[in-house]
Amino acid sequence: VADQLPRPSKDPKGLADIGKWMCAADLVHTIHGAEQQSQAQMQQQGVTVETSRDMHDAALAAMIFSHLPPVRLSCIRSLVGPAYLRPCLHPDCKEPSCEGNRLSIMSESPLLMRISLPHHKNARKWGKAVIEFDVPSDLAQLLHTYLGAPRKALLEHHLLIGDACPYVFMDMHGRGFVAAAVLTLYWQKWLVSRGGVPMNPSMCRQVFVDERQSDSATAGPSNQGAAMVMGHSVKQWDKWYDMQYHPRLAQNAVDGMQSWRAAMLQSHTLAAPDLTLSTALHCGHVLVSDSEESRYQSCCCDSDIDINLD
């Protein structure tokens, strides 16, 4: 029963008022702008530490939101690159053949990249089922470019030659985002630098679900498929991620009552008998008619009415 009751929480408008929320369209536009700018700078200025870091940040942002249903941040932080061929880095993994959460290049021409996530929050509940999908072409091209000379430039800048850092994404010191708090601060600083607000990166999941569940949702992925990539179910959308679930249910119910009320009035009009009353005074007895032509029926009792006041 508790799951069906409204939960006290801030809605998107309230979060936006305190600078902790961006709508889906604004986020997509911001990240798309960063992608285009990083690629243009790379072409104009060549591979430098600065242009490489900008491309890294654009690729990281594009992984968090925009091209994919928002993948869990733990999966993004633990994602290893194609060059890493050693055992799984997940601390609890006991599968000898496991390669961990991995970004792989399946084909160079045409470019095809694939993400496999054996380690996600619901892996055990799902019977160790792997979340796996091919990367969209635009995102694949961005990642492929970054994983070449730009990533090498960053590793060399941080004195980590070769593939000493196995993870696709790295902090300002050339290390993987081992702690979630480090990635949160990194994302917030980056988003503000792009004209956004310092919202938590995990809030991107709420932003996505809020748009998908809204009455004005645009054409997009199926809810079931998107929830699977996100590592949970549509039922969990209602419970944890859809911040307007209960207010929307309530408003839809109130709006629906108006058509229900109209239907009740119409059915009553069609079924109601002729309740035209006689203006003549009569007693409360059964009325009888002397003829079919009589419009007003009269009572057959005595006209004198006795009033008993006892």
PDB file of C-alpha atoms in Angstrom:
ATOM      1  CA  VAL A   1       0.000   0.000   0.000  1.00  0.00           C
ATOM      2  CA  ALA A   2       2.848   2.375   0.805  1.00  0.00           C
ATOM      3  CA  ASP A   3       4.081   2.146  -2.786  1.00  0.00           C
ATOM      4  CA  GLN A   4       0.767   3.544  -3.981  1.00  0.00           C
ATOM      5  CA  LEU A   5       0.896   6.598  -1.730  1.00  0.00           C
ATOM      6  CA  PRO A   6       2.473   9.919  -2.733  1.00  0.00           C
ATOM      7  CA  ARG A   7       5.974  10.495  -1.386  1.00  0.00           C
ATOM      8  CA  PRO A   8       7.137  13.889  -0.146  1.00  0.00           C
ATOM      9  CA  SER A   9       9.755  14.991  -2.672  1.00  0.00           C
ATOM     10  CA  LYS A  10      10.728  18.001  -4.716  1.00  0.00           C
ATOM     11  CA  ASP A  11       9.261  18.224  -8.185  1.00  0.00           C
ATOM     12  CA  PRO A  12      11.249  19.369 -11.266  1.00  0.00           C
ATOM     13  CA  LYS A  13       9.970  22.932 -10.962  1.00  0.00           C
ATOM     14  CA  GLY A  14      11.055  23.155  -7.340  1.00  0.00           C
ATOM     15  CA  LEU A  15      14.500  21.776  -8.193  1.00  0.00           C
ATOM     16  CA  ALA A  16      14.802  24.158 -11.135  1.00  0.00           C
ATOM     17  CA  ASP A  17      13.962  27.088  -8.837  1.00  0.00           C
ATOM     18  CA  ILE A  18      16.957  26.245  -6.629  1.00  0.00           C
ATOM     19  CA  GLY A  19      19.274  25.549  -9.588  1.00  0.00           C
ATOM     20  CA  LYS A  20      19.370  21.756  -9.343  1.00  0.00           C
ATOM     21  CA  TRP A  21      17.444  20.734 -12.464  1.00  0.00           C
ATOM     22  CA  MET A  22      17.700  20.971 -16.247  1.00  0.00           C
ATOM     23  CA  CYS A  23      15.050  19.634 -18.584  1.00  0.00           C
ATOM     24  CA  ALA A  24      15.908  16.904 -21.080  1.00  0.00           C
ATOM     25  CA  ALA A  25      15.964  19.243 -24.089  1.00  0.00           C
ATOM     26  CA  ASP A  26      18.377  21.658 -22.403  1.00  0.00           C
ATOM     27  CA  LEU A  27      20.718  18.832 -21.392  1.00  0.00           C
ATOM     28  CA  VAL A  28      20.750  17.300 -24.867  1.00  0.00           C
ATOM     29  CA  HIS A  29      21.421  20.718 -26.426  1.00  0.00           C
ATOM     30  CA  THR A  30      24.255  21.448 -23.970  1.00  0.00           C
ATOM     31  CA  ILE A  31      25.971  18.103 -24.540  1.00  0.00           C
ATOM     32  CA  HIS A  32      25.541  18.284 -28.308  1.00  0.00           C
ATOM     33  CA  GLY A  33      27.172  21.704 -28.312  1.00  0.00           C
ATOM     34  CA  ALA A  34      30.152  20.321 -26.363  1.00  0.00           C
ATOM     35  CA  GLU A  35      30.547  17.452 -28.831  1.00  0.00           C
ATOM     36  CA  GLN A  36      30.591  19.768 -31.836  1.00  0.00           C
ATOM     37  CA  GLN A  37      32.957  22.242 -30.186  1.00  0.00           C
ATOM     38  CA  SER A  38      35.450  19.574 -29.109  1.00  0.00           C
ATOM     39  CA  GLN A  39      35.604  18.090 -32.601  1.00  0.00           C
ATOM     40  CA  ALA A  40      35.996  21.518 -34.220  1.00  0.00           C
ATOM     41  CA  GLN A  41      38.786  22.491 -31.812  1.00  0.00           C
ATOM     42  CA  MET A  42      40.573  19.212 -32.454  1.00  0.00           C
ATOM     43  CA  GLN A  43      40.531  19.894 -36.192  1.00  0.00           C
ATOM     44  CA  GLN A  44      41.629  23.511 -35.836  1.00  0.00           C
ATOM     45  CA  GLN A  45      44.225  23.231 -33.050  1.00  0.00           C
ATOM     46  CA  GLY A  46      45.326  19.624 -33.291  1.00  0.00           C
ATOM     47  CA  VAL A  47      45.886  17.214 -30.423  1.00  0.00           C
ATOM     48  CA  THR A  48      46.861  19.105 -27.291  1.00  0.00           C
ATOM     49  CA  VAL A  49      46.219  18.413 -23.637  1.00  0.00           C
ATOM     50  CA  GLU A  50      43.461  21.034 -23.640  1.00  0.00           C
ATOM     51  CA  THR A  51      41.683  19.810 -26.774  1.00  0.00           C
ATOM     52  CA  SER A  52      42.080  16.216 -25.606  1.00  0.00           C
ATOM     53  CA  ARG A  53      40.511  16.999 -22.239  1.00  0.00           C
ATOM     54  CA  ASP A  54      37.623  18.810 -23.956  1.00  0.00           C
ATOM     55  CA  MET A  55      36.971  15.779 -26.155  1.00  0.00           C
ATOM     56  CA  HIS A  56      37.192  13.467 -23.129  1.00  0.00           C
ATOM     57  CA  ASP A  57      34.642  15.572 -21.282  1.00  0.00           C
ATOM     58  CA  ALA A  58      32.280  15.691 -24.263  1.00  0.00           C
ATOM     59  CA  ALA A  59      32.495  11.913 -24.661  1.00  0.00           C
ATOM     60  CA  LEU A  60      31.867  11.395 -20.946  1.00  0.00           C
ATOM     61  CA  ALA A  61      28.851  13.718 -20.996  1.00  0.00           C
ATOM     62  CA  ALA A  62      27.493  11.963 -24.096  1.00  0.00           C
ATOM     63  CA  MET A  63      27.743   8.640 -22.260  1.00  0.00           C
ATOM     64  CA  ILE A  64      25.913   9.991 -19.221  1.00  0.00           C
ATOM     65  CA  PHE A  65      23.030  11.534 -21.188  1.00  0.00           C
ATOM     66  CA  SER A  66      21.749  12.151 -24.713  1.00  0.00           C
ATOM     67  CA  HIS A  67      22.747   9.200 -26.928  1.00  0.00           C
ATOM     68  CA  LEU A  68      21.815   6.395 -24.515  1.00  0.00           C
ATOM     69  CA  PRO A  69      19.174   5.795 -21.882  1.00  0.00           C
ATOM     70  CA  PRO A  70      21.058   6.971 -18.768  1.00  0.00           C
ATOM     71  CA  VAL A  71      23.374   4.094 -17.879  1.00  0.00           C
ATOM     72  CA  ARG A  72      24.255   3.706 -14.217  1.00  0.00           C
ATOM     73  CA  LEU A  73      27.241   5.860 -13.264  1.00  0.00           C
ATOM     74  CA  SER A  74      28.927   2.870 -11.634  1.00  0.00           C
ATOM     75  CA  CYS A  75      28.941   1.161 -15.036  1.00  0.00           C
ATOM     76  CA  ILE A  76      30.412   4.234 -16.748  1.00  0.00           C
ATOM     77  CA  ARG A  77      33.100   4.620 -14.101  1.00  0.00           C
ATOM     78  CA  SER A  78      34.134   0.963 -14.413  1.00  0.00           C
ATOM     79  CA  LEU A  79      34.073   0.844 -18.227  1.00  0.00           C
ATOM     80  CA  VAL A  80      37.412  -0.377 -19.619  1.00  0.00           C
ATOM     81  CA  GLY A  81      38.653   0.388 -23.113  1.00  0.00           C
ATOM     82  CA  PRO A  82      39.246  -1.918 -26.068  1.00  0.00           C
ATOM     83  CA  ALA A  83      43.006  -2.086 -25.403  1.00  0.00           C
ATOM     84  CA  TYR A  84      42.579  -3.600 -21.944  1.00  0.00           C
ATOM     85  CA  LEU A  85      42.911  -7.382 -22.281  1.00  0.00           C
ATOM     86  CA  ARG A  86      43.567  -8.422 -18.721  1.00  0.00           C
ATOM     87  CA  PRO A  87      41.134  -9.969 -16.200  1.00  0.00           C
ATOM     88  CA  CYS A  88      37.985  -8.290 -14.919  1.00  0.00           C
ATOM     89  CA  LEU A  89      38.648  -5.453 -12.501  1.00  0.00           C
ATOM     90  CA  HIS A  90      35.408  -5.812 -10.546  1.00  0.00           C
ATOM     91  CA  PRO A  91      36.437  -6.642  -6.952  1.00  0.00           C
ATOM     92  CA  ASP A  92      33.724  -9.267  -6.427  1.00  0.00           C
ATOM     93  CA  CYS A  93      33.993 -11.015  -9.790  1.00  0.00           C
ATOM     94  CA  LYS A  94      34.853 -14.723  -9.625  1.00  0.00           C
ATOM     95  CA  GLU A  95      34.239 -15.593 -13.261  1.00  0.00           C
ATOM     96  CA  PRO A  96      37.600 -16.476 -14.872  1.00  0.00           C
ATOM     97  CA  SER A  97      36.384 -15.614 -18.374  1.00  0.00           C
ATOM     98  CA  CYS A  98      34.754 -12.297 -17.433  1.00  0.00           C
ATOM     99  CA  GLU A  99      36.174  -9.228 -19.159  1.00  0.00           C
ATOM    100  CA  GLY A 100      34.326  -6.734 -16.979  1.00  0.00           C
ATOM    101  CA  ASN A 101      32.274  -3.760 -18.071  1.00  0.00           C
ATOM    102  CA  ARG A 102      33.808  -3.154 -21.470  1.00  0.00           C
ATOM    103  CA  LEU A 103      33.737  -0.936 -24.526  1.00  0.00           C
ATOM    104  CA  SER A 104      34.754  -3.009 -27.551  1.00  0.00           C
ATOM    105  CA  ILE A 105      35.457  -2.245 -31.186  1.00  0.00           C
ATOM    106  CA  MET A 106      33.671  -4.893 -33.215  1.00  0.00           C
ATOM    107  CA  SER A 107      34.539  -3.450 -36.620  1.00  0.00           C
ATOM    108  CA  GLU A 108      36.647  -0.549 -37.883  1.00  0.00           C
ATOM    109  CA  SER A 109      34.984  -0.242 -41.277  1.00  0.00           C
ATOM    110  CA  PRO A 110      32.178   0.356 -40.937  1.00  0.00           C
ATOM    111  CA  LEU A 111      32.779   1.441 -37.378  1.00  0.00           C
ATOM    112  CA  LEU A 112      30.865  -0.676 -34.891  1.00  0.00           C
ATOM    113  CA  MET A 113      31.387  -0.440 -31.117  1.00  0.00           C
ATOM    114  CA  ARG A 114      29.650  -2.437 -28.415  1.00  0.00           C
ATOM    115  CA  ILE A 115      29.166  -1.968 -24.683  1.00  0.00           C
ATOM    116  CA  SER A 116      28.855  -5.018 -22.423  1.00  0.00           C
ATOM    117  CA  LEU A 117      27.917  -4.575 -18.765  1.00  0.00           C
ATOM    118  CA  PRO A 118      28.043  -7.843 -16.807  1.00  0.00           C
ATOM    119  CA  HIS A 119      28.446  -5.923 -13.564  1.00  0.00           C
ATOM    120  CA  HIS A 120      25.447  -3.750 -12.790  1.00  0.00           C
ATOM    121  CA  LYS A 121      23.243  -3.247  -9.752  1.00  0.00           C
ATOM    122  CA  ASN A 122      20.649  -5.895 -10.655  1.00  0.00           C
ATOM    123  CA  ALA A 123      23.062  -8.444 -12.149  1.00  0.00           C
ATOM    124  CA  ARG A 124      22.450 -10.977  -9.397  1.00  0.00           C
ATOM    125  CA  LYS A 125      18.678 -10.461  -9.404  1.00  0.00           C
ATOM    126  CA  TRP A 126      18.640 -10.896 -13.191  1.00  0.00           C
ATOM    127  CA  GLY A 127      20.533 -14.187 -13.006  1.00  0.00           C
ATOM    128  CA  LYS A 128      23.817 -12.581 -14.121  1.00  0.00           C
ATOM    129  CA  ALA A 129      22.225 -11.341 -17.346  1.00  0.00           C
ATOM    130  CA  VAL A 130      24.522  -8.943 -19.213  1.00  0.00           C
ATOM    131  CA  ILE A 131      23.323  -5.540 -20.405  1.00  0.00           C
ATOM    132  CA  GLU A 132      24.705  -5.342 -23.935  1.00  0.00           C
ATOM    133  CA  PHE A 133      24.080  -3.043 -26.904  1.00  0.00           C
ATOM    134  CA  ASP A 134      25.766  -1.552 -29.968  1.00  0.00           C
ATOM    135  CA  VAL A 135      26.802   2.076 -29.600  1.00  0.00           C
ATOM    136  CA  PRO A 136      24.957   4.611 -31.820  1.00  0.00           C
ATOM    137  CA  SER A 137      27.072   5.759 -34.763  1.00  0.00           C
ATOM    138  CA  ASP A 138      27.534   9.401 -33.665  1.00  0.00           C
ATOM    139  CA  LEU A 139      28.615   8.393 -30.170  1.00  0.00           C
ATOM    140  CA  ALA A 140      30.803   5.599 -31.540  1.00  0.00           C
ATOM    141  CA  GLN A 141      32.630   8.060 -33.785  1.00  0.00           C
ATOM    142  CA  LEU A 142      33.225  10.435 -30.886  1.00  0.00           C
ATOM    143  CA  LEU A 143      34.504   7.638 -28.624  1.00  0.00           C
ATOM    144  CA  HIS A 144      36.689   6.196 -31.371  1.00  0.00           C
ATOM    145  CA  THR A 145      38.324   9.562 -32.000  1.00  0.00           C
ATOM    146  CA  TYR A 146      38.891  10.178 -28.301  1.00  0.00           C
ATOM    147  CA  LEU A 147      40.379   6.711 -27.696  1.00  0.00           C
ATOM    148  CA  GLY A 148      43.123   7.433 -30.239  1.00  0.00           C
ATOM    149  CA  ALA A 149      45.589  10.296 -30.010  1.00  0.00           C
ATOM    150  CA  PRO A 150      43.600  12.440 -27.518  1.00  0.00           C
ATOM    151  CA  ARG A 151      43.515   9.747 -24.848  1.00  0.00           C
ATOM    152  CA  LYS A 152      47.207   8.976 -25.377  1.00  0.00           C
ATOM    153  CA  ALA A 153      48.004  12.665 -24.964  1.00  0.00           C
ATOM    154  CA  LEU A 154      46.195  12.736 -21.627  1.00  0.00           C
ATOM    155  CA  LEU A 155      47.943   9.587 -20.401  1.00  0.00           C
ATOM    156  CA  GLU A 156      51.351  10.962 -21.358  1.00  0.00           C
ATOM    157  CA  HIS A 157      50.548  14.293 -19.732  1.00  0.00           C
ATOM    158  CA  HIS A 158      49.874  12.463 -16.480  1.00  0.00           C
ATOM    159  CA  LEU A 159      53.007  10.304 -16.936  1.00  0.00           C
ATOM    160  CA  LEU A 160      50.926   7.195 -17.419  1.00  0.00           C
ATOM    161  CA  ILE A 161      52.412   5.875 -20.617  1.00  0.00           C
ATOM    162  CA  GLY A 162      50.487   3.354 -22.689  1.00  0.00           C
ATOM    163  CA  ASP A 163      47.387   1.875 -21.089  1.00  0.00           C
ATOM    164  CA  ALA A 164      48.350   2.111 -17.416  1.00  0.00           C
ATOM    165  CA  CYS A 165      44.880   3.540 -16.825  1.00  0.00           C
ATOM    166  CA  PRO A 166      42.528   0.850 -18.158  1.00  0.00           C
ATOM    167  CA  TYR A 167      39.349   2.872 -17.840  1.00  0.00           C
ATOM    168  CA  VAL A 168      37.832   4.797 -20.716  1.00  0.00           C
ATOM    169  CA  PHE A 169      37.290   7.926 -18.630  1.00  0.00           C
ATOM    170  CA  MET A 170      39.732   9.506 -16.207  1.00  0.00           C
ATOM    171  CA  ASP A 171      39.920  12.351 -13.726  1.00  0.00           C
ATOM    172  CA  MET A 172      42.220  15.383 -13.927  1.00  0.00           C
ATOM    173  CA  HIS A 173      45.099  13.234 -12.621  1.00  0.00           C
ATOM    174  CA  GLY A 174      44.779  10.539 -15.243  1.00  0.00           C
ATOM    175  CA  ARG A 175      43.154   8.031 -12.905  1.00  0.00           C
ATOM    176  CA  GLY A 176      39.820   6.297 -13.234  1.00  0.00           C
ATOM    177  CA  PHE A 177      36.814   7.711 -11.392  1.00  0.00           C
ATOM    178  CA  VAL A 178      37.054   5.154  -8.624  1.00  0.00           C
ATOM    179  CA  ALA A 179      34.854   7.140  -6.228  1.00  0.00           C
ATOM    180  CA  ALA A 180      31.353   8.221  -7.238  1.00  0.00           C
ATOM    181  CA  ALA A 181      31.823  11.555  -5.441  1.00  0.00           C
ATOM    182  CA  VAL A 182      34.782  12.412  -7.676  1.00  0.00           C
ATOM    183  CA  LEU A 183      32.712  11.900 -10.832  1.00  0.00           C
ATOM    184  CA  THR A 184      29.840  13.902  -9.337  1.00  0.00           C
ATOM    185  CA  LEU A 185      32.052  16.922  -8.655  1.00  0.00           C
ATOM    186  CA  TYR A 186      33.734  16.588 -12.054  1.00  0.00           C
ATOM    187  CA  TRP A 187      30.378  16.503 -13.867  1.00  0.00           C
ATOM    188  CA  GLN A 188      28.936  19.416 -11.895  1.00  0.00           C
ATOM    189  CA  LYS A 189      31.958  21.607 -12.609  1.00  0.00           C
ATOM    190  CA  TRP A 190      31.851  20.704 -16.290  1.00  0.00           C
ATOM    191  CA  LEU A 191      28.107  21.334 -16.601  1.00  0.00           C
ATOM    192  CA  VAL A 192      28.390  24.758 -14.977  1.00  0.00           C
ATOM    193  CA  SER A 193      31.250  25.632 -17.346  1.00  0.00           C
ATOM    194  CA  ARG A 194      28.860  24.900 -20.225  1.00  0.00           C
ATOM    195  CA  GLY A 195      26.211  27.251 -18.861  1.00  0.00           C
ATOM    196  CA  GLY A 196      24.247  24.611 -16.966  1.00  0.00           C
ATOM    197  CA  VAL A 197      23.481  24.124 -13.282  1.00  0.00           C
ATOM    198  CA  PRO A 198      25.361  22.029 -10.696  1.00  0.00           C
ATOM    199  CA  MET A 199      22.920  19.136 -10.739  1.00  0.00           C
ATOM    200  CA  ASN A 200      24.014  15.677  -9.680  1.00  0.00           C
ATOM    201  CA  PRO A 201      24.795  13.385 -12.655  1.00  0.00           C
ATOM    202  CA  SER A 202      22.540  10.699 -11.198  1.00  0.00           C
ATOM    203  CA  MET A 203      19.656  13.167 -11.613  1.00  0.00           C
ATOM    204  CA  CYS A 204      19.935  12.625 -15.361  1.00  0.00           C
ATOM    205  CA  ARG A 205      18.000   9.420 -14.818  1.00  0.00           C
ATOM    206  CA  GLN A 206      15.132  11.375 -13.252  1.00  0.00           C
ATOM    207  CA  VAL A 207      15.301  13.952 -16.054  1.00  0.00           C
ATOM    208  CA  PHE A 208      15.014  11.202 -18.668  1.00  0.00           C
ATOM    209  CA  VAL A 209      12.128   9.391 -16.961  1.00  0.00           C
ATOM    210  CA  ASP A 210      10.330  12.679 -16.322  1.00  0.00           C
ATOM    211  CA  GLU A 211      10.309  13.389 -20.063  1.00  0.00           C
ATOM    212  CA  ARG A 212       9.400   9.828 -21.095  1.00  0.00           C
ATOM    213  CA  GLN A 213       6.464   9.642 -18.684  1.00  0.00           C
ATOM    214  CA  SER A 214       5.132  13.133 -19.369  1.00  0.00           C
ATOM    215  CA  ASP A 215       2.003  13.749 -21.410  1.00  0.00           C
ATOM    216  CA  SER A 216       4.156  15.644 -23.942  1.00  0.00           C
ATOM    217  CA  ALA A 217       6.833  12.950 -24.410  1.00  0.00           C
ATOM    218  CA  THR A 218       8.434  12.895 -27.848  1.00  0.00           C
ATOM    219  CA  ALA A 219       8.889   9.763 -29.955  1.00  0.00           C
ATOM    220  CA  GLY A 220      11.726   7.687 -28.565  1.00  0.00           C
ATOM    221  CA  PRO A 221      12.727   4.325 -27.120  1.00  0.00           C
ATOM    222  CA  SER A 222      10.281   1.887 -25.581  1.00  0.00           C
ATOM    223  CA  ASN A 223       9.994   2.277 -21.839  1.00  0.00           C
ATOM    224  CA  GLN A 224      10.818  -1.382 -21.247  1.00  0.00           C
ATOM    225  CA  GLY A 225      13.971  -1.279 -23.388  1.00  0.00           C
ATOM    226  CA  ALA A 226      15.155   2.007 -21.909  1.00  0.00           C
ATOM    227  CA  ALA A 227      14.618   0.722 -18.381  1.00  0.00           C
ATOM    228  CA  MET A 228      16.661  -2.390 -19.195  1.00  0.00           C
ATOM    229  CA  VAL A 229      19.630  -0.318 -20.402  1.00  0.00           C
ATOM    230  CA  MET A 230      19.297   1.744 -17.226  1.00  0.00           C
ATOM    231  CA  GLY A 231      19.559  -1.466 -15.217  1.00  0.00           C
ATOM    232  CA  HIS A 232      16.090  -1.702 -13.702  1.00  0.00           C
ATOM    233  CA  SER A 233      12.414  -2.008 -14.682  1.00  0.00           C
ATOM    234  CA  VAL A 234       9.557   0.291 -15.685  1.00  0.00           C
ATOM    235  CA  LYS A 235       7.978  -0.414 -12.299  1.00  0.00           C
ATOM    236  CA  GLN A 236      10.991   1.192 -10.658  1.00  0.00           C
ATOM    237  CA  TRP A 237      10.451   4.278 -12.808  1.00  0.00           C
ATOM    238  CA  ASP A 238       7.187   4.901 -10.978  1.00  0.00           C
ATOM    239  CA  LYS A 239       8.702   4.151  -7.579  1.00  0.00           C
ATOM    240  CA  TRP A 240      12.009   6.002  -7.724  1.00  0.00           C
ATOM    241  CA  TYR A 241      12.605   8.036 -10.879  1.00  0.00           C
ATOM    242  CA  ASP A 242       9.316   9.566 -12.011  1.00  0.00           C
ATOM    243  CA  MET A 243       9.149  12.645  -9.804  1.00  0.00           C
ATOM    244  CA  GLN A 244       5.712  13.658 -11.099  1.00  0.00           C
ATOM    245  CA  TYR A 245       4.121  10.203 -10.991  1.00  0.00           C
ATOM    246  CA  HIS A 246       1.629  10.849  -8.195  1.00  0.00           C
ATOM    247  CA  PRO A 247       0.804  14.486  -9.107  1.00  0.00           C
ATOM    248  CA  ARG A 248       0.203  13.408 -12.704  1.00  0.00           C
ATOM    249  CA  LEU A 249      -2.054  10.526 -11.595  1.00  0.00           C
ATOM    250  CA  ALA A 250      -4.063  12.900  -9.443  1.00  0.00           C
ATOM    251  CA  GLN A 251      -4.429  15.537 -12.171  1.00  0.00           C
ATOM    252  CA  ASN A 252      -5.362  12.960 -14.819  1.00  0.00           C
ATOM    253  CA  ALA A 253      -8.014  11.612 -12.461  1.00  0.00           C
ATOM    254  CA  VAL A 254      -9.498  15.064 -11.905  1.00  0.00           C
ATOM    255  CA  ASP A 255      -9.436  15.795 -15.641  1.00  0.00           C
ATOM    256  CA  GLY A 256     -11.043  12.433 -16.373  1.00  0.00           C
ATOM    257  CA  MET A 257     -13.848  13.153 -13.938  1.00  0.00           C
ATOM    258  CA  GLN A 258     -15.155  15.874 -16.233  1.00  0.00           C
ATOM    259  CA  SER A 259     -15.881  13.456 -19.090  1.00  0.00           C
ATOM    260  CA  TRP A 260     -17.316  11.024 -16.536  1.00  0.00           C
ATOM    261  CA  ARG A 261     -19.631  13.739 -15.197  1.00  0.00           C
ATOM    262  CA  ALA A 262     -20.758  14.653 -18.713  1.00  0.00           C
ATOM    263  CA  ALA A 263     -21.545  10.995 -19.414  1.00  0.00           C
ATOM    264  CA  MET A 264     -23.588  10.752 -16.218  1.00  0.00           C
ATOM    265  CA  LEU A 265     -25.623  13.813 -17.168  1.00  0.00           C
ATOM    266  CA  GLN A 266     -26.238  12.488 -20.674  1.00  0.00           C
ATOM    267  CA  SER A 267     -27.331   9.038 -19.492  1.00  0.00           C
ATOM    268  CA  HIS A 268     -29.710  10.597 -16.983  1.00  0.00           C
ATOM    269  CA  THR A 269     -31.253  12.819 -19.674  1.00  0.00           C
ATOM    270  CA  LEU A 270     -31.883   9.837 -21.950  1.00  0.00           C
ATOM    271  CA  ALA A 271     -33.356   7.602 -19.264  1.00  0.00           C
ATOM    272  CA  ALA A 272     -35.303  10.090 -17.116  1.00  0.00           C
ATOM    273  CA  PRO A 273     -39.188   9.854 -17.198  1.00  0.00           C
ATOM    274  CA  ASP A 274     -41.518  12.846 -17.733  1.00  0.00           C
ATOM    275  CA  LEU A 275     -41.794  14.290 -14.244  1.00  0.00           C
ATOM    276  CA  THR A 276     -44.183  17.166 -15.167  1.00  0.00           C
ATOM    277  CA  LEU A 277     -46.346  17.836 -12.108  1.00  0.00           C
ATOM    278  CA  SER A 278     -49.924  19.054 -11.862  1.00  0.00           C
ATOM    279  CA  THR A 279     -50.357  22.563 -10.533  1.00  0.00           C
ATOM    280  CA  ALA A 280     -53.657  21.531  -8.939  1.00  0.00           C
ATOM    281  CA  LEU A 281     -53.752  20.942  -5.215  1.00  0.00           C
ATOM    282  CA  HIS A 282     -54.593  17.401  -4.216  1.00  0.00           C
ATOM    283  CA  CYS A 283     -54.009  15.031  -1.390  1.00  0.00           C
ATOM    284  CA  GLY A 284     -51.263  12.477  -1.164  1.00  0.00           C
ATOM    285  CA  HIS A 285     -53.427   9.545  -2.332  1.00  0.00           C
ATOM    286  CA  VAL A 286     -53.053   7.604  -5.558  1.00  0.00           C
ATOM    287  CA  LEU A 287     -54.311   9.604  -8.529  1.00  0.00           C
ATOM    288  CA  VAL A 288     -56.841   8.191 -10.968  1.00  0.00           C
ATOM    289  CA  SER A 289     -57.976   9.465 -14.332  1.00  0.00           C
ATOM    290  CA  ASP A 290     -61.609   9.539 -15.542  1.00  0.00           C
ATOM    291  CA  SER A 291     -60.550   9.724 -19.182  1.00  0.00           C
ATOM    292  CA  GLU A 292     -57.472   9.350 -21.327  1.00  0.00           C
ATOM    293  CA  GLU A 293     -57.860  12.918 -22.514  1.00  0.00           C
ATOM    294  CA  SER A 294     -57.543  14.295 -19.009  1.00  0.00           C
ATOM    295  CA  ARG A 295     -54.170  16.060 -18.657  1.00  0.00           C
ATOM    296  CA  TYR A 296     -54.391  16.486 -14.908  1.00  0.00           C
ATOM    297  CA  GLN A 297     -55.575  13.547 -12.861  1.00  0.00           C
ATOM    298  CA  SER A 298     -57.676  14.014  -9.768  1.00  0.00           C
ATOM    299  CA  CYS A 299     -57.964  12.153  -6.523  1.00  0.00           C
ATOM    300  CA  CYS A 300     -61.049   9.986  -5.953  1.00  0.00           C
ATOM    301  CA  CYS A 301     -61.129  10.609  -2.236  1.00  0.00           C
ATOM    302  CA  ASP A 302     -63.273  13.127  -0.453  1.00  0.00           C
ATOM    303  CA  SER A 303     -62.281  16.711  -1.088  1.00  0.00           C
ATOM    304  CA  ASP A 304     -62.421  17.561   2.590  1.00  0.00           C
ATOM    305  CA  ILE A 305     -59.023  17.088   4.209  1.00  0.00           C
ATOM    306  CA  ASP A 306     -59.011  16.359   7.913  1.00  0.00           C
ATOM    307  CA  ILE A 307     -55.961  17.510   9.788  1.00  0.00           C
ATOM    308  CA  ASN A 308     -55.243  15.620  12.951  1.00  0.00           C
ATOM    309  CA  LEU A 309     -53.167  17.648  15.338  1.00  0.00           C
ATOM    310  CA  ASP A 310     -53.151  15.070  18.115  1.00  0.00           C
TER     311      ASP A 310
END
